[in-house]
């Protein structure tokens, strides 16, 4: 499935802010001192390890906002897989713009490609099952749309974008409300008929309460594999089932084998390692 790019009107303010953060009060004093203003150069964005590309449009914007004369030829698009040593894009133009924009471009590209690559690893691990990999709201402030887009580029799906998307009754809500039943009663009375309600449960007894109250989805949190399989059987298709807790590429296949609809993973956005990408001189010859 082709994932459409995020609109430039959304990306440009983020890139401008990042560039201003780097340029500070006096601009790039190193590059301006060393590199002649009329010097042109061709360089490549080079994948130094295998992974999935994400954030290339932001990298392009970082260069072009500094100098519109910079041209970019993409060899691999967002969502494409790369191997170590593969050229992602060739960038040509005024050398000052290339060197000044390098870090901002790579910060976006490496971070988002890391998220897409980590997501693809888990998606590949559960291939052949009915389970979808989804992200959470554990995102970098201000970058949520970008990070969730990277999840999709890696083959995953998105959970809530914000608190206004749907009702998710978690353990603290249940504790404050005095139980699942009163929490769901209040949520249903407050929200319109179009708003879905998901309930986090830790035990099969809590799951039974959520099912009696006709929850649209249940978050099966930190359950053992045996309990998880029993929970899926209890639900019997009456609600969407989502598993979370202690998920890795190694544990995901067994969790998916329980029959859950979704596996949600917070670390995909809050702590996935970057994909190592560099701005290099092209190999001679």
Coordinates of C-alpha atoms in Angstrom, one line a residue:
X1 CA 0.0 0.0 0.0
X2 CA 1.3 3.5 -0.9
X3 CA 1.5 5.9 2.0
X4 CA 0.8 9.4 0.8
X5 CA 3.3 12.1 2.0
X6 CA 2.5 14.6 4.7
X7 CA 1.6 18.0 3.2
X8 CA 4.4 20.5 2.9
X9 CA 2.4 23.1 4.7
X10 CA 2.7 20.9 7.8
X11 CA 6.4 20.1 7.4
X12 CA 7.8 23.6 6.6
X13 CA 7.2 25.2 10.0
X14 CA 8.8 22.3 11.8
X15 CA 11.9 22.4 9.5
X16 CA 12.1 26.2 9.7
X17 CA 12.1 26.0 13.6
X18 CA 14.8 23.4 13.6
X19 CA 17.0 25.4 11.2
X20 CA 16.5 28.5 13.4
X21 CA 17.5 26.6 16.4
X22 CA 20.7 25.5 14.8
X23 CA 21.6 28.9 13.1
X24 CA 21.1 30.9 16.3
X25 CA 22.0 34.6 16.2
X26 CA 25.0 34.5 13.8
X27 CA 24.4 31.6 11.4
X28 CA 26.9 28.9 10.5
X29 CA 30.1 30.7 11.4
X30 CA 32.2 27.7 10.6
X31 CA 31.0 27.1 7.1
X32 CA 30.8 30.8 6.3
X33 CA 34.4 31.2 7.3
X34 CA 35.8 28.2 5.4
X35 CA 33.6 27.6 2.3
X36 CA 33.6 30.2 -0.5
X37 CA 30.1 31.6 -1.3
X38 CA 30.3 30.6 -5.0
X39 CA 31.5 27.0 -4.4
X40 CA 29.2 24.2 -5.6
X41 CA 29.3 20.6 -4.5
X42 CA 27.6 17.2 -5.1
X43 CA 27.1 14.9 -2.1
X44 CA 25.0 11.9 -1.3
X45 CA 22.7 10.8 1.6
X46 CA 24.1 7.4 2.2
X47 CA 22.6 4.6 4.3
X48 CA 25.3 3.2 6.6
X49 CA 23.1 0.3 7.7
X50 CA 20.0 -1.5 6.4
X51 CA 16.6 -0.1 7.2
X52 CA 13.5 1.7 6.0
X53 CA 13.7 5.3 4.8
X54 CA 11.4 7.9 6.4
X55 CA 11.6 11.7 6.6
X56 CA 13.3 12.3 3.3
X57 CA 10.9 15.2 2.4
X58 CA 12.0 17.0 5.6
X59 CA 15.7 16.5 4.7
X60 CA 15.0 18.0 1.3
X61 CA 13.2 20.9 2.8
X62 CA 16.1 21.6 5.2
X63 CA 18.5 22.1 2.2
X64 CA 16.1 24.0 0.0
X65 CA 14.9 26.4 2.7
X66 CA 18.6 27.4 3.2
X67 CA 19.2 27.7 -0.6
X68 CA 16.6 27.1 -3.3
X69 CA 19.4 26.4 -5.7
X70 CA 20.1 23.1 -4.1
X71 CA 18.7 20.2 -6.2
X72 CA 17.9 16.7 -4.8
X73 CA 17.5 13.5 -6.8
X74 CA 15.9 10.8 -4.7
X75 CA 17.1 7.3 -5.5
X76 CA 14.8 5.7 -2.8
X77 CA 11.5 7.2 -1.6
X78 CA 10.0 7.2 1.9
X79 CA 9.0 3.7 2.8
X80 CA 11.7 2.1 0.7
X81 CA 14.1 -0.4 2.1
X82 CA 17.8 0.2 1.9
X83 CA 20.9 -1.9 2.5
X84 CA 24.2 -0.7 4.0
X85 CA 26.1 1.5 1.6
X86 CA 23.0 2.3 -0.6
X87 CA 22.6 5.9 -1.8
X88 CA 19.2 7.3 -0.7
X89 CA 19.5 10.7 -2.5
X90 CA 22.0 12.9 -4.4
X91 CA 22.1 16.6 -3.4
X92 CA 23.8 19.2 -5.5
X93 CA 24.2 22.9 -5.2
X94 CA 25.9 25.7 -3.2
X95 CA 28.3 24.0 -0.7
X96 CA 27.4 26.4 2.1
X97 CA 23.8 25.4 2.0
X98 CA 24.6 21.7 1.9
X99 CA 27.0 21.9 4.9
X100 CA 24.8 24.2 7.0
X101 CA 21.7 22.1 6.4
X102 CA 23.4 18.8 7.0
X103 CA 22.7 18.2 10.7
X104 CA 19.0 19.4 10.6
X105 CA 18.4 17.2 7.5
X106 CA 20.0 14.2 9.1
X107 CA 18.3 14.7 12.5
X108 CA 14.9 14.4 10.9
X109 CA 15.9 11.6 8.4
X110 CA 17.8 9.4 10.9
X111 CA 15.2 9.7 13.7
X112 CA 12.2 9.0 11.5
X113 CA 14.0 6.2 9.5
X114 CA 14.9 4.6 12.8
X115 CA 11.2 4.5 13.8
X116 CA 10.2 3.1 10.4
X117 CA 12.9 0.5 10.5
X118 CA 12.1 -0.6 14.0
X119 CA 8.4 -0.9 13.1
X120 CA 9.2 -2.9 10.0
X121 CA 11.2 -5.4 12.1
X122 CA 8.2 -6.1 14.3
X123 CA 5.8 -6.1 11.4
X124 CA 7.9 -8.7 9.7
X125 CA 8.1 -10.7 12.9
X126 CA 4.3 -11.2 13.0
X127 CA 3.8 -11.7 9.2
X128 CA 1.3 -14.4 8.5
X129 CA -0.8 -13.6 11.5
X130 CA -4.0 -11.5 11.7
X131 CA -2.3 -9.1 14.1
X132 CA -1.5 -5.4 13.3
X133 CA 1.3 -3.5 15.0
X134 CA 0.2 -0.1 16.3
X135 CA 2.0 2.8 18.0
X136 CA 1.0 4.9 21.0
X137 CA 0.9 8.5 22.2
X138 CA 4.5 8.1 23.6
X139 CA 5.9 10.5 21.1
X140 CA 8.3 13.4 21.0
X141 CA 6.4 16.6 21.7
X142 CA 5.7 18.5 18.5
X143 CA 6.7 15.6 16.3
X144 CA 3.8 13.2 16.8
X145 CA 2.4 13.5 13.2
X146 CA 5.8 12.9 11.8
X147 CA 6.5 9.9 14.1
X148 CA 3.2 8.3 13.4
X149 CA 3.7 8.8 9.7
X150 CA 7.0 6.9 10.1
X151 CA 5.1 4.1 11.8
X152 CA 2.9 3.8 8.7
X153 CA 5.9 3.9 6.4
X154 CA 7.3 0.9 8.4
X155 CA 4.2 -1.1 7.8
X156 CA 2.5 -0.4 11.1
X157 CA -0.8 1.4 11.9
X158 CA -1.7 4.3 14.2
X159 CA -3.5 4.3 17.5
X160 CA -4.9 7.5 18.8
X161 CA -3.4 10.8 17.6
X162 CA -4.6 12.6 20.7
X163 CA -6.9 12.5 23.7
X164 CA -9.8 13.7 21.5
X165 CA -9.8 10.7 19.2
X166 CA -11.5 8.2 21.4
X167 CA -12.1 7.2 25.0
X168 CA -9.3 5.0 26.5
X169 CA -10.1 4.2 30.1
X170 CA -6.9 3.2 31.7
X171 CA -6.0 1.9 35.2
X172 CA -5.9 5.3 36.8
X173 CA -9.3 6.3 35.4
X174 CA -10.7 3.1 36.7
X175 CA -9.3 3.7 40.2
X176 CA -10.6 7.3 40.3
X177 CA -14.0 6.3 39.1
X178 CA -14.3 3.4 41.5
X179 CA -14.4 0.6 38.9
X180 CA -14.9 -0.2 35.2
X181 CA -18.7 -0.1 35.3
X182 CA -19.0 3.5 36.7
X183 CA -16.1 4.6 34.4
X184 CA -17.8 3.3 31.3
X185 CA -21.2 4.6 32.4
X186 CA -19.8 8.1 32.8
X187 CA -17.9 7.9 29.5
X188 CA -20.9 6.8 27.6
X189 CA -23.1 9.5 29.1
X190 CA -20.5 12.2 28.2
X191 CA -19.6 11.2 24.7
X192 CA -21.6 11.0 21.5
X193 CA -22.5 7.8 19.7
X194 CA -19.6 8.2 17.3
X195 CA -16.9 8.0 20.0
X196 CA -15.4 4.5 20.5
X197 CA -14.6 3.3 24.0
X198 CA -11.6 1.1 24.9
X199 CA -10.9 -0.2 28.4
X200 CA -7.6 -1.3 29.8
X201 CA -7.8 -4.5 31.7
X202 CA -5.2 -6.5 33.7
X203 CA -7.3 -9.5 34.6
X204 CA -9.9 -11.8 33.2
X205 CA -12.4 -10.6 35.8
X206 CA -11.9 -7.0 34.6
X207 CA -12.3 -8.2 31.0
X208 CA -15.6 -9.7 31.9
X209 CA -16.8 -6.4 33.3
X210 CA -15.7 -4.6 30.2
X211 CA -17.5 -7.1 27.9
X212 CA -20.7 -6.8 30.0
X213 CA -20.6 -3.1 29.5
X214 CA -20.0 -3.6 25.7
X215 CA -16.7 -1.9 25.3
X216 CA -15.7 -1.4 21.7
X217 CA -12.1 -2.5 22.4
X218 CA -10.1 -3.9 25.2
X219 CA -6.5 -3.3 26.0
X220 CA -5.0 -6.5 27.5
X221 CA -2.1 -5.2 29.5
X222 CA 0.9 -7.2 30.5
X223 CA -0.9 -10.6 30.4
X224 CA 0.9 -13.9 30.2
X225 CA 0.6 -15.7 26.9
X226 CA -1.8 -18.3 28.4
X227 CA -4.0 -15.5 29.9
X228 CA -3.9 -13.6 26.7
X229 CA -5.1 -16.6 24.7
X230 CA -7.9 -17.1 27.2
X231 CA -8.8 -13.5 27.0
X232 CA -9.1 -13.6 23.2
X233 CA -11.3 -16.6 23.5
X234 CA -13.5 -14.8 26.1
X235 CA -13.9 -11.8 23.8
X236 CA -15.0 -14.1 20.9
X237 CA -15.0 -11.2 18.4
X238 CA -17.3 -9.0 20.5
X239 CA -14.6 -6.3 20.8
X240 CA -11.2 -5.4 19.3
X241 CA -8.4 -6.9 21.3
X242 CA -5.2 -5.1 21.8
X243 CA -2.1 -6.5 23.7
X244 CA 0.6 -4.4 25.2
X245 CA 3.6 -4.7 27.5
X246 CA 7.0 -6.3 27.1
X247 CA 6.8 -6.5 23.3
X248 CA 9.9 -6.9 21.2
X249 CA 10.6 -8.5 17.8
X250 CA 11.4 -11.7 19.7
X251 CA 8.2 -11.8 21.8
X252 CA 5.8 -10.4 19.2
X253 CA 5.2 -13.7 17.3
X254 CA 4.0 -15.5 20.4
X255 CA 1.8 -12.6 21.4
X256 CA 0.3 -12.5 17.9
X257 CA -0.3 -16.3 18.0
X258 CA -2.8 -15.7 20.8
X259 CA -5.1 -14.2 18.1
X260 CA -5.1 -10.6 19.3
X261 CA -6.1 -8.0 16.7
X262 CA -3.5 -5.4 17.7
X263 CA -0.2 -5.2 19.5
X264 CA 0.7 -1.7 20.7
X265 CA 4.3 -0.7 21.3
X266 CA 5.4 2.5 22.9
X267 CA 9.1 2.2 22.3
X268 CA 8.7 2.4 18.5
X269 CA 8.3 6.1 18.9
X270 CA 9.9 7.0 22.3
X271 CA 13.2 5.1 22.1
X272 CA 13.7 3.4 18.7
X273 CA 17.4 3.8 17.7
X274 CA 18.2 6.0 14.8
X275 CA 19.0 4.6 11.4
X276 CA 22.6 5.6 10.6
X277 CA 22.6 7.9 7.5
X278 CA 25.4 10.2 6.5
X279 CA 25.9 13.1 4.1
X280 CA 29.0 11.9 2.2
X281 CA 31.1 12.7 -0.9
X282 CA 30.1 10.2 -3.7
X283 CA 32.5 7.4 -4.3
X284 CA 34.9 8.2 -7.1
X285 CA 34.5 6.5 -10.5

